[in-house]
mmCIF file of C-alpha atoms in Angstrom:
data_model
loop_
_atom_site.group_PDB
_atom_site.id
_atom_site.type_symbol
_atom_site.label_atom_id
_atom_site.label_comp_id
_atom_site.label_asym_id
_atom_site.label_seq_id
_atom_site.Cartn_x
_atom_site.Cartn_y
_atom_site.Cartn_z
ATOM 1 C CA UNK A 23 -16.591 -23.170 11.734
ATOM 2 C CA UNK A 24 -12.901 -24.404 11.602
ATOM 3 C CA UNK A 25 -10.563 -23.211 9.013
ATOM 4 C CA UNK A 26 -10.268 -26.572 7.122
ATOM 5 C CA UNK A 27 -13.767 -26.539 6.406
ATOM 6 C CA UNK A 28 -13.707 -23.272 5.480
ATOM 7 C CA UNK A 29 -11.322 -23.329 3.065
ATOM 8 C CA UNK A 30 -12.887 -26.793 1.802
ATOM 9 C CA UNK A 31 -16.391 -24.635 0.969
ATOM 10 C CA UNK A 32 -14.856 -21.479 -0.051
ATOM 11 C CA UNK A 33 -13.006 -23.304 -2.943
ATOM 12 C CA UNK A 34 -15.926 -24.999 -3.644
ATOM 13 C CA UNK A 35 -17.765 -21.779 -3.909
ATOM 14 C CA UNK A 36 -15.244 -20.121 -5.785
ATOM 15 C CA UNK A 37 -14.930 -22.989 -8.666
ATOM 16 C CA UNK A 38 -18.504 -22.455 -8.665
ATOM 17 C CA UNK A 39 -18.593 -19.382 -9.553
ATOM 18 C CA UNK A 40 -15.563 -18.489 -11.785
ATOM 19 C CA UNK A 41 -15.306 -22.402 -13.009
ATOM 20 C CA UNK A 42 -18.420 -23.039 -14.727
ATOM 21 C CA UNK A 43 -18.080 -25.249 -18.139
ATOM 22 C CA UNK A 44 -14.955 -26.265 -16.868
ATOM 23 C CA UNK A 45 -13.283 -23.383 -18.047
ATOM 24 C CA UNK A 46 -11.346 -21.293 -14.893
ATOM 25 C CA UNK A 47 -8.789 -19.037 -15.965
ATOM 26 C CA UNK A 48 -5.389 -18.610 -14.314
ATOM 27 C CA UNK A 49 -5.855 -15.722 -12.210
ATOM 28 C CA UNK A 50 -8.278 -16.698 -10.680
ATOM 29 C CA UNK A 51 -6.709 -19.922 -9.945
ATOM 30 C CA UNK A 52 -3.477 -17.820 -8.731
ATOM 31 C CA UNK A 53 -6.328 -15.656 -6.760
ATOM 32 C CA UNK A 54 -7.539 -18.638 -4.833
ATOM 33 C CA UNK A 55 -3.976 -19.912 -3.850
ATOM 34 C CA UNK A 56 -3.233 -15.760 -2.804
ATOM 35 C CA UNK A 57 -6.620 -16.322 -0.471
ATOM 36 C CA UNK A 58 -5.164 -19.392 1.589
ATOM 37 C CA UNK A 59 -1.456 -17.790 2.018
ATOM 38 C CA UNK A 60 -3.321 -14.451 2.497
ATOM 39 C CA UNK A 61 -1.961 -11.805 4.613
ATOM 40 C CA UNK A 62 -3.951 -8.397 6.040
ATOM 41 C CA UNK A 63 -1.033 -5.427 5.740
ATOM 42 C CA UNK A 64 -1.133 -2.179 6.546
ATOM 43 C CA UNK A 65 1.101 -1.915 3.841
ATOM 44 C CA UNK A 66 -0.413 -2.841 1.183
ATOM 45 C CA UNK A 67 -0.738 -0.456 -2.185
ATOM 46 C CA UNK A 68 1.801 2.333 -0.296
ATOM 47 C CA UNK A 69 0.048 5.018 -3.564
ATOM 48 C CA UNK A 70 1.393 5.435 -6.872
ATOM 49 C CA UNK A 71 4.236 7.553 -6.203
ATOM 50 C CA UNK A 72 5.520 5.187 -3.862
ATOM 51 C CA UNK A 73 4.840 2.363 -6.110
ATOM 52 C CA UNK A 74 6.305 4.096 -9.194
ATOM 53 C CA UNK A 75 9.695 4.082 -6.714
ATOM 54 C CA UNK A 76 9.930 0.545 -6.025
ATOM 55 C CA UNK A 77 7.866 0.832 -2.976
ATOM 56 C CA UNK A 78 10.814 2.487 -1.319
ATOM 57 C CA UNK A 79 9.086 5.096 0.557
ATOM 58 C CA UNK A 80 9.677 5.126 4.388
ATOM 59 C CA UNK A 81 11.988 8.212 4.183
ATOM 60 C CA UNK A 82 9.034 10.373 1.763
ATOM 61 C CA UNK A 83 7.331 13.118 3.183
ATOM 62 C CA UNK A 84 3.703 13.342 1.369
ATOM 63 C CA UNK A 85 0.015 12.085 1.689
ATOM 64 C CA UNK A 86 0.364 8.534 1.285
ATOM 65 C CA UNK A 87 2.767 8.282 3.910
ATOM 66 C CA UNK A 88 -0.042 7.206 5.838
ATOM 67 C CA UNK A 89 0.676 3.846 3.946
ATOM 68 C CA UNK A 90 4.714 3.414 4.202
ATOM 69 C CA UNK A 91 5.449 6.077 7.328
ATOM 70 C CA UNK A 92 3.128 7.536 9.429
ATOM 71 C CA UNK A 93 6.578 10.016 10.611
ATOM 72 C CA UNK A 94 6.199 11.519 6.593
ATOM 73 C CA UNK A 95 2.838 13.427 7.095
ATOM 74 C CA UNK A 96 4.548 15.654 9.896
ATOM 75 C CA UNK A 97 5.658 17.913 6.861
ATOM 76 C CA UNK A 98 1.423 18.706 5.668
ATOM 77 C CA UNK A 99 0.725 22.268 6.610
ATOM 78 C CA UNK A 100 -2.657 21.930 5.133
ATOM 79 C CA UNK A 101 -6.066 20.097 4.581
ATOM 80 C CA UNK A 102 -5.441 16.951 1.654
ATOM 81 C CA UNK A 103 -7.401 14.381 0.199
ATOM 82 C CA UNK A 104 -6.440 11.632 -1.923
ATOM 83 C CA UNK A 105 -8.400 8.686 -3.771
ATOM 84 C CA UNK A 106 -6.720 5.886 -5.210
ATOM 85 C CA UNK A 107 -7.102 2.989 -7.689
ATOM 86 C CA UNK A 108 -5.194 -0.417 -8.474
ATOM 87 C CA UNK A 109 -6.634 -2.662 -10.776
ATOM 88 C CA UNK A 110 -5.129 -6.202 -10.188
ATOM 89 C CA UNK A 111 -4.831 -8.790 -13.048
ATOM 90 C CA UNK A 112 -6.082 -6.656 -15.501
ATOM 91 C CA UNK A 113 -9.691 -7.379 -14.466
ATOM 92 C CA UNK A 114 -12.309 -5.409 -13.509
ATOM 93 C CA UNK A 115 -13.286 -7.675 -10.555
ATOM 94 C CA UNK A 116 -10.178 -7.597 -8.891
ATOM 95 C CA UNK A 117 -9.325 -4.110 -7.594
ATOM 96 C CA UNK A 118 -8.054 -2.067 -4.756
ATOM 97 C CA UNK A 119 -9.364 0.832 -3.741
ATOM 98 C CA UNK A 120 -8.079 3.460 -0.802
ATOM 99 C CA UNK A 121 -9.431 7.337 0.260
ATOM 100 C CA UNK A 122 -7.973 9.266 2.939
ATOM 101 C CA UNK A 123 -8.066 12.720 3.884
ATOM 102 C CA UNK A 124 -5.702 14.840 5.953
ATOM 103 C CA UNK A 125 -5.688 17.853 8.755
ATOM 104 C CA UNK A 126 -2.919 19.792 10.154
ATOM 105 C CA UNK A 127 -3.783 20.754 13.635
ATOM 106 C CA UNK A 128 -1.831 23.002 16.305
ATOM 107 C CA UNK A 129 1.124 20.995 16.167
ATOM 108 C CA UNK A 130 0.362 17.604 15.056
ATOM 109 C CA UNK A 131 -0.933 15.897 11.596
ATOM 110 C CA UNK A 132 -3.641 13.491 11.602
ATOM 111 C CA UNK A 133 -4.995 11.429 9.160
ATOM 112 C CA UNK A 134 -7.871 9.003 8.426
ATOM 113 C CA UNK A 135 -7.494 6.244 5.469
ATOM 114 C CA UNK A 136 -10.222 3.443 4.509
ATOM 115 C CA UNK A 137 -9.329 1.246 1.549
ATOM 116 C CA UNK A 138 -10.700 -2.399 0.054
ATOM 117 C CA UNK A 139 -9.106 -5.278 -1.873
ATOM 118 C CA UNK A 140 -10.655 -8.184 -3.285
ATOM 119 C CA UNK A 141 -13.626 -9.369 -5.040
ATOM 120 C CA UNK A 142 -17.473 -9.761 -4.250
ATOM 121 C CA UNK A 143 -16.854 -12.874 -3.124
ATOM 122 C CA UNK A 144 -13.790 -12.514 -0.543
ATOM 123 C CA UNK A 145 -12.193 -9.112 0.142
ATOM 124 C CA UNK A 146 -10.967 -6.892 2.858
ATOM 125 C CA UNK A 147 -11.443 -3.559 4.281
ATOM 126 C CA UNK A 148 -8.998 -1.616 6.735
ATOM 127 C CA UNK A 149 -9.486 2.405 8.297
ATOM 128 C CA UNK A 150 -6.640 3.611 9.732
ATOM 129 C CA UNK A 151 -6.167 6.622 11.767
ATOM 130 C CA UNK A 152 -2.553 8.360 12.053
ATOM 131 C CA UNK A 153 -1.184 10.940 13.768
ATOM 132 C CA UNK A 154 2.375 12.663 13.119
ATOM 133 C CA UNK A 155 4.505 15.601 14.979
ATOM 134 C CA UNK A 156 7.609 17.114 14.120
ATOM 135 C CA UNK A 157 10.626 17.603 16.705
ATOM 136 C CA UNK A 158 13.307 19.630 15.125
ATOM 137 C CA UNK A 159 14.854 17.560 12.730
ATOM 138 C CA UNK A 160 12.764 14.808 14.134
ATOM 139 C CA UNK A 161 9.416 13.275 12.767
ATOM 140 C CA UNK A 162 7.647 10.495 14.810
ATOM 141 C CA UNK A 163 4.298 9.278 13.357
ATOM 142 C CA UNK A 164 1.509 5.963 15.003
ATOM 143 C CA UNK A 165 -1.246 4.817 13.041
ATOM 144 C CA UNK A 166 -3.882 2.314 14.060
ATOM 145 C CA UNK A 167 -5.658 -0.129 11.988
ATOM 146 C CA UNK A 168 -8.851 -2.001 11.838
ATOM 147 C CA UNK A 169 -8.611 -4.737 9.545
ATOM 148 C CA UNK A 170 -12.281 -6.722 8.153
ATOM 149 C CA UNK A 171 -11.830 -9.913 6.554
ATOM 150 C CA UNK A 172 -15.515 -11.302 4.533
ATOM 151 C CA UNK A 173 -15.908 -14.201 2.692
ATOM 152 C CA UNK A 174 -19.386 -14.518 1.135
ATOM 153 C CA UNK A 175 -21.786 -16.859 2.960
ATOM 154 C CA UNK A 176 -19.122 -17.460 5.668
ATOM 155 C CA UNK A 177 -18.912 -14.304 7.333
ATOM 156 C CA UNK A 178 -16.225 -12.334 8.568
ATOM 157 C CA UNK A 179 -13.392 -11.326 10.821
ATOM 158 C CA UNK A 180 -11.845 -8.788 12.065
ATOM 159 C CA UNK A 181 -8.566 -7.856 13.980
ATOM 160 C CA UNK A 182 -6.570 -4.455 15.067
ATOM 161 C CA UNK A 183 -2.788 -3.903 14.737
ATOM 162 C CA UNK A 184 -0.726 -0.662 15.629
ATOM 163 C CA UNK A 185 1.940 1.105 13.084
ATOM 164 C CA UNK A 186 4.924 3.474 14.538
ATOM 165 C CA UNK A 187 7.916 5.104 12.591
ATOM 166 C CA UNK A 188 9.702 7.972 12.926
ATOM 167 C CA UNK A 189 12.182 9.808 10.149
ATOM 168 C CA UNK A 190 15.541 12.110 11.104
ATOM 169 C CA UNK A 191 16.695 14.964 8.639
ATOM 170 C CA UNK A 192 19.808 14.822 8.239
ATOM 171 C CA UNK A 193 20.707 17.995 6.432
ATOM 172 C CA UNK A 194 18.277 19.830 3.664
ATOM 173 C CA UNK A 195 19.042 16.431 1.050
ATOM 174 C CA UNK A 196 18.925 14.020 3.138
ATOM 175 C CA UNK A 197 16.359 12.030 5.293
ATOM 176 C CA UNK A 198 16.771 8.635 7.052
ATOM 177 C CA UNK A 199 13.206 6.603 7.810
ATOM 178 C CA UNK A 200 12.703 3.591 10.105
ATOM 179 C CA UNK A 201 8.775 1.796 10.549
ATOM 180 C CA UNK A 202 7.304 -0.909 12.360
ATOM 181 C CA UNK A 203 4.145 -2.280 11.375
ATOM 182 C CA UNK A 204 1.756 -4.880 14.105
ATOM 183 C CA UNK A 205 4.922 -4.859 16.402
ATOM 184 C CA UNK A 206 2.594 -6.521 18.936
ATOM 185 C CA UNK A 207 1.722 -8.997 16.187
ATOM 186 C CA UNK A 208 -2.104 -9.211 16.529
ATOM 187 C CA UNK A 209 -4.068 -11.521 13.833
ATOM 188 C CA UNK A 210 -7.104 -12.797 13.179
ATOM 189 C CA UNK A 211 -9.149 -15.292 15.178
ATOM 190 C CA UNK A 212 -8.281 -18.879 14.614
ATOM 191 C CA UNK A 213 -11.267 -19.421 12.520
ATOM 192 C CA UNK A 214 -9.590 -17.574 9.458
ATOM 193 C CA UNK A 215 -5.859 -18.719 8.623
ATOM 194 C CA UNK A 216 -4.884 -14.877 7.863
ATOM 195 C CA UNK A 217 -2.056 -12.756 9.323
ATOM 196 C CA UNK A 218 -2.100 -9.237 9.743
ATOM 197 C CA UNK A 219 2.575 -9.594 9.260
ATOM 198 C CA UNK A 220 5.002 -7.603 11.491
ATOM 199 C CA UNK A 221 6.736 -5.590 9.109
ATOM 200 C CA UNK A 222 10.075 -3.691 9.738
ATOM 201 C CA UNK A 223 11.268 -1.497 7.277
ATOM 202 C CA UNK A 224 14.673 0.984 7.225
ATOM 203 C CA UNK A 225 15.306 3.408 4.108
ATOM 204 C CA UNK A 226 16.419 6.806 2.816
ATOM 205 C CA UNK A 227 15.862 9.537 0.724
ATOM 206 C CA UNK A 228 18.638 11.541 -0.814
ATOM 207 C CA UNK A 229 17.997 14.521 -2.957
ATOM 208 C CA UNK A 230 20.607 15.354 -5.193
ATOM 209 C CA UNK A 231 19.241 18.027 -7.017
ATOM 210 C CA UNK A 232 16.278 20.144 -7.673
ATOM 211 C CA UNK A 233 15.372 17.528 -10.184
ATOM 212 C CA UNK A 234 16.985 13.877 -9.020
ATOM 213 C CA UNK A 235 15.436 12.146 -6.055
ATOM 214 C CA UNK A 236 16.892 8.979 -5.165
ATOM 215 C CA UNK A 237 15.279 6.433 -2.688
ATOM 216 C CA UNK A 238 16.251 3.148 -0.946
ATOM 217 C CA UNK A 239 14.795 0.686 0.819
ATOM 218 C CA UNK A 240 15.171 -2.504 3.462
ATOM 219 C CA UNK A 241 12.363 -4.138 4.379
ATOM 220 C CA UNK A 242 12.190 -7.611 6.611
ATOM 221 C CA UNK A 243 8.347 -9.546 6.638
ATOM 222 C CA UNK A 244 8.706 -11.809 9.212
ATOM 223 C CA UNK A 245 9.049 -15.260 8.403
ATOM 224 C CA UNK A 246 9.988 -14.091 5.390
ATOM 225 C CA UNK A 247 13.288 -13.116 3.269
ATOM 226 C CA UNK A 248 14.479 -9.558 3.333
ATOM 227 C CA UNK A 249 13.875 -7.434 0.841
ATOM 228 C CA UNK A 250 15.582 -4.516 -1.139
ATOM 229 C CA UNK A 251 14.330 -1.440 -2.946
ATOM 230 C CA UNK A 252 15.662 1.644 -4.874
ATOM 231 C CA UNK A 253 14.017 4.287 -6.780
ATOM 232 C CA UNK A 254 14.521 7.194 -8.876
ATOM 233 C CA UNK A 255 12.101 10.580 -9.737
ATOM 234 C CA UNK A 256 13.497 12.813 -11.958
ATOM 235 C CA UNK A 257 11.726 16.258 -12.415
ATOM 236 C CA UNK A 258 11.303 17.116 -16.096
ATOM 237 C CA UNK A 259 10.167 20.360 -15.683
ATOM 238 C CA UNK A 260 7.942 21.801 -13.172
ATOM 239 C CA UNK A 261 4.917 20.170 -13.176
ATOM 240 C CA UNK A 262 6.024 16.877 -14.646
ATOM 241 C CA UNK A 263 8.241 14.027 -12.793
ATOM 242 C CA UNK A 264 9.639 11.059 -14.178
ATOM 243 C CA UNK A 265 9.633 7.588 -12.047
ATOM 244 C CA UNK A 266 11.443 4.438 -12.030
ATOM 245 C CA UNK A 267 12.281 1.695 -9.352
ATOM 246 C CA UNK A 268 13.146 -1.948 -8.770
ATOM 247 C CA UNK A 269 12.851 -4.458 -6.164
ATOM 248 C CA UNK A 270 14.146 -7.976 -4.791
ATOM 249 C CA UNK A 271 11.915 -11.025 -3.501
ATOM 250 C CA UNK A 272 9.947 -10.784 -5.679
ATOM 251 C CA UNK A 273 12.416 -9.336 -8.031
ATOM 252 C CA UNK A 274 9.981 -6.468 -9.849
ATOM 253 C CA UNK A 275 10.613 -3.132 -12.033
ATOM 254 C CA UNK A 276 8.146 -0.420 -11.509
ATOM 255 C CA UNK A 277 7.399 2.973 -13.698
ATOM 256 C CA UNK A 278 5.438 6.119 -13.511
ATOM 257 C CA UNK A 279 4.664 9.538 -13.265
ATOM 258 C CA UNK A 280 3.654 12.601 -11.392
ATOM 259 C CA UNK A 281 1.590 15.641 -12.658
ATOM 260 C CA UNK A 282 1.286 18.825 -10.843
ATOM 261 C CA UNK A 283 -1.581 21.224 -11.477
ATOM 262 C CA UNK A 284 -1.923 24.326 -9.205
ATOM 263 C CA UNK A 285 -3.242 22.222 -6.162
ATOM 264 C CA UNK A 286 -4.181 19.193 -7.965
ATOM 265 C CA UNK A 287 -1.563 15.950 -7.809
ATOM 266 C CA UNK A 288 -2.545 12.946 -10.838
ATOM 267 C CA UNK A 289 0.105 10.195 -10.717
ATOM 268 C CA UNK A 290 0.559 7.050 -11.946
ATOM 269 C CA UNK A 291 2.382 3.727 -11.901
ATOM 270 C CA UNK A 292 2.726 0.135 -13.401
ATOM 271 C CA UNK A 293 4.544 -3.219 -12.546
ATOM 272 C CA UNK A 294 5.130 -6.359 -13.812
ATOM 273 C CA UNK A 295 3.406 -9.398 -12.091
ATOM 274 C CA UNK A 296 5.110 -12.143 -13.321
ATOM 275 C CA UNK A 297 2.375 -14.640 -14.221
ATOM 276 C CA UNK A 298 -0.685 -12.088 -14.554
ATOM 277 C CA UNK A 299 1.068 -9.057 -16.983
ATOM 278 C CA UNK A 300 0.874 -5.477 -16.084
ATOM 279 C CA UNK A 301 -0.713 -3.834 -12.972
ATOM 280 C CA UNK A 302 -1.806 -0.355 -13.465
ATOM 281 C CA UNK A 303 -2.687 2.644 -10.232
ATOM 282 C CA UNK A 304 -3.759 5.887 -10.759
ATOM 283 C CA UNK A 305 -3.732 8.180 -7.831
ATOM 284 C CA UNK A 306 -5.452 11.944 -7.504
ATOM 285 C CA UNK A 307 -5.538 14.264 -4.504
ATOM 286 C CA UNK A 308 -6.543 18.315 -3.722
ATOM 287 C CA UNK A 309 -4.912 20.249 -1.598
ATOM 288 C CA UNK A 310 -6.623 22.829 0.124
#
């Protein structure tokens, strides 16, 4: 089975399903055309903190840096676990979900993430498995990724790709992040037109205050234009933080917030897609 005919009978099936009467409503028109320039990334839906900040996270140091930074979970001194939610077009259908749970032990960090986008008929899973040490002022982090692609009636595929970053403290403010995602850049078979992208991302975060966190960005898809991102979390009191960020190609503001409970962690984010409104994520983790 050849990709042309695939696609042919996959839009077929999909206008079948979502295009009865005649009636098929933009997103899921814009959903088909995401399908056939689709791309499998490691990247993808970095957690709501990260996405509250523009997605300008390779120089944070929490849980999801299993998504943006494998080098951030170096900093974990004990057992986490997160679930998270992003519904996509404002439609129940179309969601991503992710769960990962982490374990300090001797020396290093390790985690283990699963997470699925998509809908019944086409989505994808991916389980990745991280590990992270800290040298000094030096955090170096690898993750490794299984990616599934399905497509109802057509079957599947699946490919691997490898992550690496590492992060350098600067002084007690002031950390500088580098990451590489599929450096080796591994796909799919050729019977399903989907990349898993190499991914190269440079960024920092500067703390500077108690309360002010500021964050920043580079990222390079290849093939693709660079991109640029900058965020801001401002700590209203304690348990509360304040998020904002924006980013270029595609040009995108992002909000949200963090709450703090003794070891529970709620936050929460929104952007604007451009043709499809407002995409809301809610993350929660426990920390043991």
């Amino acid at each position: 089975m050849k990709y042309p005919l695939f696609r042919g009978c996959f839009c077929i099936e999909i206008f079948n399903t979502f295009g009865r009467n005649k009636l098929i409503k933009m997103k899921y028109i814009y959903l088909i055309l995401m399908i056939f320039g689709f791309q499998a990334s490691g990247q993808v839906n970095p957690g709501p903190r990260y996405t509250a900040l523009g997605s300008s996270g390779v120089a944070l140091q929490d849980q999801w840096s299993v998504r943006k930074n494998q080098a951030g979970l170096s900093e974990i001194n004990r057992i986490v676990a997160a679930v998270n939610y992003e519904q996509l077009f404002v439609d129940e259908n179309i969601s991503f979900q992710s769960a990962l749970i982490i374990f300090p032990a001797l020396k290093n960090v390790f985690a283990l993430g699963i997470n699925r986008y998509g809908i019944a008929q086409f989505n994808q899973q991916q389980i990745s498995l991280a590990c992270a040490r800290k040298w000094g002022d030096v955090s170096v982090g690898i993750g490794f990724n299984y990616h599934q692609l399905k497509i109802q009636n057509y079957g599947s595929a699946n490919a691997l790709s490898v992550d690496a970053g590492f992060q350098f403290q600067l002084n007690e403010s002031f950390i500088l992040g580098a990451h590489i995602a599929n450096p080796s850049n591994g796909g799919f078979n050729n019977e399903v037109n989907a990349l898993v992208p190499v991914i190269i991302a440079f960024g920092s975060a500067w703390k500077l205050s108690d309360k002010i966190l500021l964050t920043s960005e580079v990222q390079k898809i290849l093939n693709s234009s660079i991109s640029f991102k900058f965020g801001t979390e401002y700590t209203l009191v304690e348990w509360l933080a304040a998020r904002g960020g924006v980013s270029s190609n595609p040009m995108r503001q992002y909000f949200g917030f963090g709450i703090l409970y003794r070891s529970f962690r709620f936050d929460a984010s929104t952007y604007n897609q451009y043709y499809l409104g407002f995409v809301p994520q809610v993350g929660l983790s426990y920390e043991f």
